[in-house]
């Protein structure tokens, strides 16, 4: 059974940093492009960042470019999202998921291409 578990969220002041973790089990992480999405109250889920399976390439939404960094440790089965210079608009529940349709990231990220969603981790940025 495939399972993704997100952790590392919390409450932080604007300008602060957090590192989210996505622990995957039941699949070979290196075979999949893995992405982080987020959903704020009353808004649709949006793709934030992606780490390709095939060539190490990454993708970032414009809203987080130069502030967030995605990385992965395939041996450990974990994908990370380092978030710096956090803003109140980054407040959301953050989810990770695996792309079942492509191994190389292509933005914008499309929800319907992804599966094995975790339960999410809450990130709250205070002003």
C-alpha positions as a printed Julia matrix, in Angstrom:
127×3 Matrix{Float64}:
   0.0    0.0     0.0
   1.37   3.36   -1.04
   1.38   6.04    1.61
   2.65   9.6     1.74
   3.0   11.36    5.09
   3.71  15.08    5.29
   5.23  16.75    8.34
   7.12  19.85    9.4
   4.38  22.44    9.24
   3.7   24.93   11.98
   3.22  28.55   12.94
   5.93  30.97   11.89
   6.28  34.73   11.6
   6.56  36.42    8.25
  10.12  36.22    7.0
  10.74  32.95    8.79
  11.54  29.49    7.44
  10.2   25.97    7.61
  11.23  22.65    6.12
   8.47  20.25    5.15
   9.06  16.52    4.75
   7.15  14.0     2.67
   7.85  10.41    3.65
   6.83   7.87    1.02
   6.35   4.15    1.47
   5.07   1.35   -0.73
   6.71   2.6    -3.92
  10.15   3.29   -5.37
  10.41   7.04   -4.93
  13.02   7.44   -7.66
  10.54   6.26  -10.28
   8.21   9.23   -9.79
   8.08  12.96  -10.17
   6.97  14.22   -6.77
   5.25  17.52   -6.19
   4.13  19.74   -3.38
   0.71  21.37   -3.57
  -1.05  23.7    -1.17
  -4.61  24.65   -0.44
  -5.64  27.76    1.42
  -9.13  28.15    2.93
 -11.69  28.89    0.23
  -9.18  28.43   -2.58
  -8.38  25.68   -5.04
  -5.38  23.45   -4.53
  -2.36  24.82   -6.38
   0.91  23.25   -7.42
   3.92  24.75   -5.68
   6.97  22.75   -6.68
   8.01  19.55   -8.4
  11.06  17.27   -8.42
  11.52  15.15  -11.52
  12.27  11.46  -11.4
  14.25  11.34  -14.6
  16.79  14.15  -14.85
  16.85  16.0   -11.56
  15.01  19.0   -12.96
  12.66  20.98  -10.79
   9.73  23.33  -11.19
   8.53  26.2    -9.03
   5.39  28.26   -9.25
   6.12  31.94   -9.73
   4.68  32.7    -6.31
   7.41  30.71   -4.55
  10.34  30.94   -6.96
  13.6   31.98   -5.28
  12.09  31.35   -1.83
  11.29  27.62   -1.83
  13.65  24.74   -2.62
  12.59  21.17   -3.3
  14.95  18.26   -2.76
  14.71  14.51   -2.45
  16.52  11.58   -0.91
  15.4    8.55   -2.87
  17.28   6.14   -0.64
  15.44   7.49    2.39
  12.14   7.74    0.52
  11.69  11.38    1.44
  11.06  14.63   -0.43
  11.66  17.97    1.25
  10.44  21.5     0.72
  12.57  24.21    2.25
  10.55  27.41    2.57
  12.34  30.69    3.25
  11.11  34.27    3.48
   7.62  33.06    4.27
   4.7   35.37    3.68
   1.17  35.37    5.14
  -0.12  34.35    1.71
   1.86  31.1     2.03
  -0.59  30.01    4.74
  -2.19  26.76    3.6
  -2.27  23.03    4.05
   0.63  21.56    2.13
   0.37  18.17    0.43
   2.75  15.95   -1.49
   1.81  13.51   -4.22
   3.28  11.38   -7.0
   2.77  12.03  -10.71
   1.41   8.94  -12.45
   1.56  10.4   -15.97
   5.05  11.83  -16.4
   8.49  11.42  -14.87
   9.68  14.91  -15.71
   8.1   17.97  -14.13
   6.09  20.26  -16.33
   4.39  23.35  -15.08
   1.83  24.39  -14.26
   1.25  21.34  -12.14
  -2.02  19.54  -12.82
  -3.86  17.96   -9.92
  -5.41  15.19  -12.01
  -1.97  13.78  -12.87
  -1.23  13.03   -9.23
  -2.11  10.3    -6.76
  -1.25   9.02   -3.3
  -2.1   12.29   -1.59
  -1.07  12.53    2.04
  -3.13  14.08    4.82
  -1.26  17.36    4.57
   0.59  19.55    7.02
  -0.62  22.99    8.08
   1.6   26.01    7.53
   0.5   29.26    9.12
   2.46  32.47    8.59
   1.6   35.39   10.83
   2.16  38.99    9.81
